[in-house]
Amino acid sequence: MSYLDSIATMVSGLDPARPLVAEYGSRLFRLGREDAYVVQVVHTNAGFLGESGLIGHADFCVNGGRLQPGCKGHLMRVARCSHFMSACYFSASVSKRLRIVGVPCDSSCPKQDRWGIRPGGRPLKLGDDVPDTARGMYCVSLDHQQNCPFD
């Protein structure tokens, strides 16, 4: 069996952790494109509790990638809630309760004022059927006000 035969077909990174991995872990502990044929990443608290920028083959920067609607309280509570919303969004997409679609945008995440939407690019649906050919950052805009609204 070759190395390529032993790697997973698809891996999904749900706001991959940043602080402890950045401080104590080597590059071997970080999620990357070499971990599967298709690596999709959902960024919901990028640059604080989650990794920033393009990590996988198809990265989804949700609501600018930093703070999620419905998360309230002091800064750490909002950050933690935003970080965990990646699991809620992915679950809702896989269970088909919500169709989450991203449009191609520039490779930064979190986004500041402008998302850098790339006109003419094909939208991509988040979930368990991301095509092998998917590449780049996809910006997603979701509007909700409750924590994990897709239970």
XYZ file of N, CA and C in Angstrom:
453
model
N 0.846 -1.167 0.000
C 0.000 0.000 0.000
C 0.898 1.239 0.000
N 0.616 2.168 -0.890
C 1.394 3.401 -0.959
C 0.853 4.407 0.058
N 1.627 5.466 0.244
C 1.209 6.532 1.151
C -0.132 7.114 0.709
N -0.300 7.358 -0.596
C -1.553 7.939 -1.089
C -2.733 7.017 -0.861
N -2.512 5.706 -0.871
C -3.599 4.776 -0.598
C -4.020 4.816 0.866
N -3.128 5.262 1.736
C -3.418 5.237 3.163
C -4.022 6.536 3.685
N -4.015 7.611 2.898
C -4.592 8.850 3.410
C -6.084 8.895 3.132
N -6.773 9.692 3.913
C -8.221 9.818 3.805
C -8.616 10.511 2.513
N -9.804 10.204 2.052
C -10.331 10.871 0.867
C -10.653 12.326 1.183
N -11.351 12.560 2.321
C -11.689 13.921 2.701
C -11.568 14.093 4.209
N -11.036 15.241 4.600
C -10.947 15.622 6.003
C -11.599 16.992 6.123
N -12.363 17.183 7.189
C -12.992 18.478 7.447
C -12.421 19.058 8.725
N -11.868 20.249 8.634
C -11.333 20.962 9.792
C -12.341 21.991 10.246
N -12.839 21.827 11.457
C -13.850 22.735 11.989
C -13.171 23.777 12.858
N -12.885 24.921 12.265
C -12.140 26.020 12.876
C -10.910 25.474 13.607
N -9.955 24.903 12.852
C -8.790 24.259 13.464
C -8.115 25.155 14.500
N -7.802 24.567 15.645
C -7.281 25.301 16.795
C -5.954 25.983 16.493
N -5.797 27.185 17.024
C -4.601 27.958 16.813
C -3.728 28.131 18.053
N -4.233 28.614 19.170
C -3.322 29.047 20.238
C -2.392 27.960 20.769
N -2.917 26.834 21.187
C -2.055 25.803 21.773
C -1.175 25.147 20.723
N -1.709 24.935 19.541
C -0.909 24.330 18.476
C 0.207 25.285 18.073
N -0.106 26.563 17.953
C 0.911 27.547 17.574
C 1.993 27.652 18.644
N 1.595 27.565 19.894
C 2.544 27.738 21.004
C 3.371 26.488 21.266
N 2.743 25.320 21.238
C 3.426 24.104 21.698
C 3.603 23.016 20.643
N 2.875 23.084 19.557
C 2.923 22.005 18.578
C 3.804 22.328 17.384
N 4.273 21.301 16.750
C 5.044 21.482 15.526
C 4.088 21.511 14.337
N 4.625 21.745 13.169
C 3.829 21.765 11.940
C 3.124 20.425 11.722
N 3.680 19.350 12.251
C 3.074 18.025 12.102
C 1.700 17.931 12.753
N 1.431 18.793 13.736
C 0.153 18.763 14.439
C -0.895 19.645 13.785
N -0.520 20.381 12.754
C -1.446 21.291 12.106
C -2.090 20.636 10.899
N -3.349 20.947 10.701
C -4.069 20.465 9.537
C -3.513 21.141 8.294
N -3.368 20.366 7.217
C -2.880 20.930 5.964
C -3.405 20.154 4.768
N -3.115 20.662 3.581
C -3.592 20.050 2.339
C -3.084 18.631 2.137
N -1.963 18.304 2.726
C -1.376 16.967 2.545
C -2.065 15.899 3.396
N -3.027 16.257 4.221
C -3.676 15.304 5.122
C -4.783 14.474 4.471
N -5.212 14.838 3.271
C -6.247 14.082 2.555
C -6.289 14.552 1.107
N -6.997 13.804 0.285
C -7.183 14.234 -1.104
C -7.935 15.553 -1.154
N -8.930 15.707 -0.284
C -9.682 16.953 -0.179
C -9.736 17.342 1.295
N -9.217 18.509 1.606
C -9.285 19.046 2.968
C -10.149 20.298 2.894
N -11.302 20.245 3.580
C -12.144 21.440 3.663
C -12.059 21.971 5.082
N -12.091 23.285 5.204
C -11.945 23.941 6.501
C -13.069 24.958 6.658
N -13.657 24.991 7.849
C -14.693 25.969 8.172
C -14.100 26.927 9.207
N -13.904 28.189 8.810
C -13.347 29.212 9.702
C -14.475 30.009 10.336
N -14.537 30.006 11.670
C -15.568 30.785 12.365
C -14.989 31.689 13.452
N -13.729 31.493 13.829
C -13.058 32.371 14.794
C -11.577 32.478 14.432
N -11.338 32.723 13.165
C -9.979 32.767 12.621
C -9.141 33.875 13.258
N -7.907 33.532 13.566
C -6.972 34.498 14.112
C -7.024 34.627 15.617
N -8.014 34.023 16.262
C -8.081 34.061 17.724
C -8.011 32.636 18.260
N -9.112 31.909 18.293
C -9.062 30.508 18.711
C -8.830 29.567 17.535
N -9.093 30.040 16.326
C -8.903 29.227 15.130
C -7.784 29.762 14.249
N -7.231 28.873 13.423
C -6.192 29.253 12.465
C -6.751 30.253 11.462
N -5.892 31.083 10.913
C -6.318 32.047 9.906
C -5.758 31.671 8.542
N -6.338 32.261 7.511
C -5.845 32.058 6.155
C -6.239 30.730 5.545
N -5.743 30.508 4.348
C -6.039 29.302 3.579
C -5.235 28.127 4.136
N -5.942 27.083 4.586
C -5.315 25.911 5.186
C -5.524 24.675 4.326
N -6.755 24.505 3.849
C -7.108 23.309 3.093
C -7.192 23.568 1.605
N -7.814 22.632 0.918
C -8.077 22.813 -0.505
C -9.251 23.772 -0.697
N -10.289 23.602 0.124
C -11.481 24.457 0.080
C -11.759 24.946 1.493
N -11.550 26.236 1.709
C -11.788 26.840 3.017
C -13.028 27.722 2.931
N -13.864 27.652 3.974
C -15.084 28.451 4.047
C -14.923 29.467 5.177
N -14.937 30.731 4.835
C -14.808 31.819 5.803
C -16.228 32.315 6.079
N -16.793 31.895 7.220
C -18.200 32.157 7.515
C -18.354 33.495 8.247
N -19.204 34.351 7.701
C -19.492 35.659 8.299
C -18.235 36.454 8.609
N -17.299 36.426 7.713
C -16.040 37.137 7.913
C -15.002 36.341 8.677
N -15.406 35.179 9.204
C -14.464 34.263 9.829
C -14.068 34.550 11.255
N -14.514 35.629 11.868
C -14.034 35.965 13.207
C -15.106 35.814 14.280
N -16.231 36.515 14.134
C -17.296 36.493 15.139
C -18.601 36.083 14.487
N -19.331 35.197 15.152
C -20.570 34.673 14.587
C -21.785 35.313 15.244
N -22.828 35.578 14.438
C -24.048 36.153 15.007
C -24.651 35.190 16.030
N -25.290 35.744 17.014
C -25.897 34.924 18.053
C -24.969 34.689 19.231
N -23.678 34.928 19.078
C -22.717 34.746 20.175
C -22.629 36.044 20.960
N -22.943 35.965 22.246
C -23.029 37.166 23.075
C -22.235 36.987 24.371
N -21.950 38.103 25.035
C -21.248 38.077 26.305
C -19.894 38.744 26.206
N -19.021 38.425 27.159
C -17.680 39.022 27.155
C -16.846 38.406 26.031
N -15.726 39.006 25.728
C -14.936 38.650 24.551
C -14.600 37.161 24.471
N -14.171 36.566 25.566
C -13.800 35.148 25.519
C -15.018 34.254 25.267
N -16.154 34.614 25.827
C -17.378 33.833 25.594
C -17.809 33.929 24.130
N -17.730 35.114 23.550
C -18.082 35.307 22.138
C -17.113 34.525 21.252
N -15.828 34.588 21.574
C -14.821 33.865 20.787
C -15.047 32.356 20.860
N -15.284 31.853 22.058
C -15.510 30.407 22.232
C -16.780 29.963 21.504
N -17.837 30.717 21.642
C -19.088 30.415 20.947
C -18.854 30.428 19.434
N -18.176 31.450 18.936
C -17.891 31.555 17.505
C -17.063 30.366 17.030
N -16.079 29.979 17.816
C -15.204 28.838 17.486
C -16.028 27.555 17.325
N -16.938 27.318 18.251
C -17.734 26.094 18.224
C -18.861 26.125 17.183
N -19.200 27.297 16.675
C -20.245 27.384 15.650
C -19.836 26.643 14.380
N -18.546 26.431 14.166
C -18.119 25.683 12.971
C -18.747 24.294 12.959
N -18.834 23.645 14.117
C -19.452 22.313 14.204
C -20.948 22.399 13.912
N -21.591 23.448 14.372
C -23.031 23.623 14.105
C -23.283 23.807 12.622
N -22.495 24.663 11.977
C -22.679 24.912 10.552
C -22.415 23.643 9.742
N -21.343 22.945 10.070
C -21.025 21.726 9.323
C -22.114 20.672 9.513
N -22.561 20.500 10.738
C -23.621 19.534 11.035
C -24.894 19.866 10.262
N -25.270 21.127 10.253
C -26.477 21.540 9.534
C -26.336 21.285 8.040
N -25.138 21.479 7.522
C -24.912 21.263 6.094
C -24.944 19.781 5.738
N -24.295 18.948 6.544
C -24.251 17.504 6.279
C -25.628 16.867 6.434
N -26.386 17.325 7.422
C -27.723 16.764 7.644
C -28.749 17.318 6.656
N -28.296 18.239 5.821
C -29.139 18.859 4.781
C -30.235 19.746 5.359
N -30.094 20.144 6.641
C -31.067 21.065 7.231
C -30.845 22.489 6.742
N -29.638 22.742 6.268
C -29.304 24.078 5.796
C -28.354 23.940 4.617
N -28.626 24.679 3.577
C -27.742 24.686 2.403
C -26.805 25.872 2.566
N -25.546 25.588 2.907
C -24.557 26.637 3.121
C -23.661 26.685 1.896
N -23.690 27.835 1.220
C -22.948 27.996 -0.028
C -21.991 29.170 0.109
N -20.753 28.937 -0.314
C -19.754 29.993 -0.311
C -19.460 30.461 -1.723
N -19.083 31.715 -1.840
C -18.669 32.254 -3.132
C -17.164 32.506 -3.082
N -16.464 32.298 -4.208
C -15.010 32.488 -4.207
C -14.629 33.901 -3.776
N -13.603 33.968 -2.917
C -13.120 35.256 -2.422
C -11.613 35.149 -2.194
N -10.979 36.250 -1.812
C -9.534 36.202 -1.627
C -9.163 35.285 -0.463
N -7.904 34.916 -0.364
C -7.471 33.850 0.547
C -7.330 34.266 2.004
N -7.608 35.515 2.343
C -7.495 35.920 3.742
C -8.745 35.505 4.525
N -8.546 35.166 5.771
C -9.636 34.897 6.705
C -9.007 34.940 8.089
N -9.393 35.844 8.957
C -10.645 36.589 8.942
C -10.621 37.741 7.940
N -11.815 38.133 7.564
C -11.994 39.247 6.636
C -12.138 40.529 7.440
N -11.641 41.593 6.881
C -11.835 42.890 7.513
C -13.071 43.530 6.885
N -12.953 44.697 6.325
C -14.109 45.395 5.772
C -14.591 44.795 4.455
N -13.664 44.416 3.598
C -14.027 43.903 2.274
C -13.678 42.427 2.203
N -14.527 41.650 1.560
C -14.310 40.212 1.478
C -13.499 39.802 0.269
N -13.321 40.678 -0.692
C -12.554 40.339 -1.880
C -13.227 39.268 -2.722
N -14.529 39.410 -2.919
C -15.291 38.447 -3.730
C -14.717 38.436 -5.141
N -14.480 37.234 -5.668
C -13.954 37.076 -7.024
C -15.111 36.838 -7.982
N -15.405 37.817 -8.831
C -16.527 37.659 -9.756
C -16.266 36.536 -10.759
N -17.331 35.870 -11.120
C -17.237 34.826 -12.132
C -16.866 33.458 -11.603
N -16.508 33.358 -10.330
C -16.168 32.056 -9.758
C -17.409 31.245 -9.448
N -17.251 29.946 -9.385
C -18.396 29.066 -9.105
C -18.602 28.920 -7.601
N -19.824 29.110 -7.119
C -20.120 28.885 -5.696
C -19.873 27.418 -5.327
N -19.632 27.186 -4.044
C -19.354 25.836 -3.555
C -20.165 25.582 -2.296
N -20.800 24.411 -2.227
C -21.614 24.029 -1.081
C -20.744 23.363 -0.022
N -20.856 23.837 1.206
C -20.175 23.234 2.346
C -20.826 21.891 2.654
N -20.037 20.905 3.035
C -20.617 19.632 3.448
C -19.754 18.448 3.099
N -20.390 17.297 3.065
C -19.653 16.047 2.875
C -19.483 15.658 1.418
N -19.862 16.528 0.498
C -19.707 16.195 -0.915
C -18.952 17.276 -1.686
N -17.956 17.870 -1.044
C -17.104 18.848 -1.720
C -16.317 18.117 -2.810
N -16.338 18.613 -4.044
C -15.643 17.914 -5.130
C -14.121 17.914 -4.962
N -13.500 16.906 -5.524
C -12.035 16.770 -5.456
C -11.317 17.961 -6.075
N -11.967 18.654 -6.971
C -11.339 19.759 -7.694
C -11.484 21.103 -6.988
N -12.199 21.158 -5.870
C -12.437 22.422 -5.164
C -11.118 23.004 -4.662
N -10.928 24.284 -4.913
C -9.708 24.967 -4.495
C -10.020 26.404 -4.114
N -9.426 26.883 -3.016
C -9.499 28.289 -2.656
C -10.361 28.586 -1.453
N -10.528 29.882 -1.219
C -11.327 30.395 -0.109
C -12.718 30.743 -0.635
N -13.727 30.399 0.168
C -15.116 30.668 -0.175
C -15.746 31.434 0.980
N -16.341 32.582 0.678
C -16.982 33.405 1.704
C -18.452 33.037 1.819
N -18.902 32.902 3.066
C -20.273 32.509 3.372
C -20.888 33.582 4.264
N -22.114 33.960 3.962
C -22.848 34.895 4.796
C -24.096 34.201 5.322
N -24.185 34.065 6.653
C -25.359 33.471 7.301
C -25.913 34.466 8.303
N -27.233 34.544 8.380
C -27.868 35.468 9.309
C -28.748 34.678 10.277
N -28.352 34.655 11.527
C -29.123 33.993 12.583
C -28.748 34.649 13.894
N -29.535 34.455 14.937
C -29.246 35.108 16.209
C -29.171 34.159 17.402
N -29.388 32.888 17.211
C -29.313 31.979 18.348
C -28.044 31.148 18.294
N -27.602 30.657 19.462
C -26.442 29.781 19.513
C -26.802 28.445 18.898
N -25.940 27.940 18.082
C -26.130 26.660 17.393
C -27.573 26.519 16.923
N -27.972 27.371 16.003
C -29.380 27.451 15.614
C -29.862 26.257 14.804
N -29.001 25.320 14.508
C -29.375 24.261 13.592
C -29.438 22.900 14.259
N -29.626 22.853 15.591
C -29.702 21.572 16.321
C -30.869 20.757 15.818
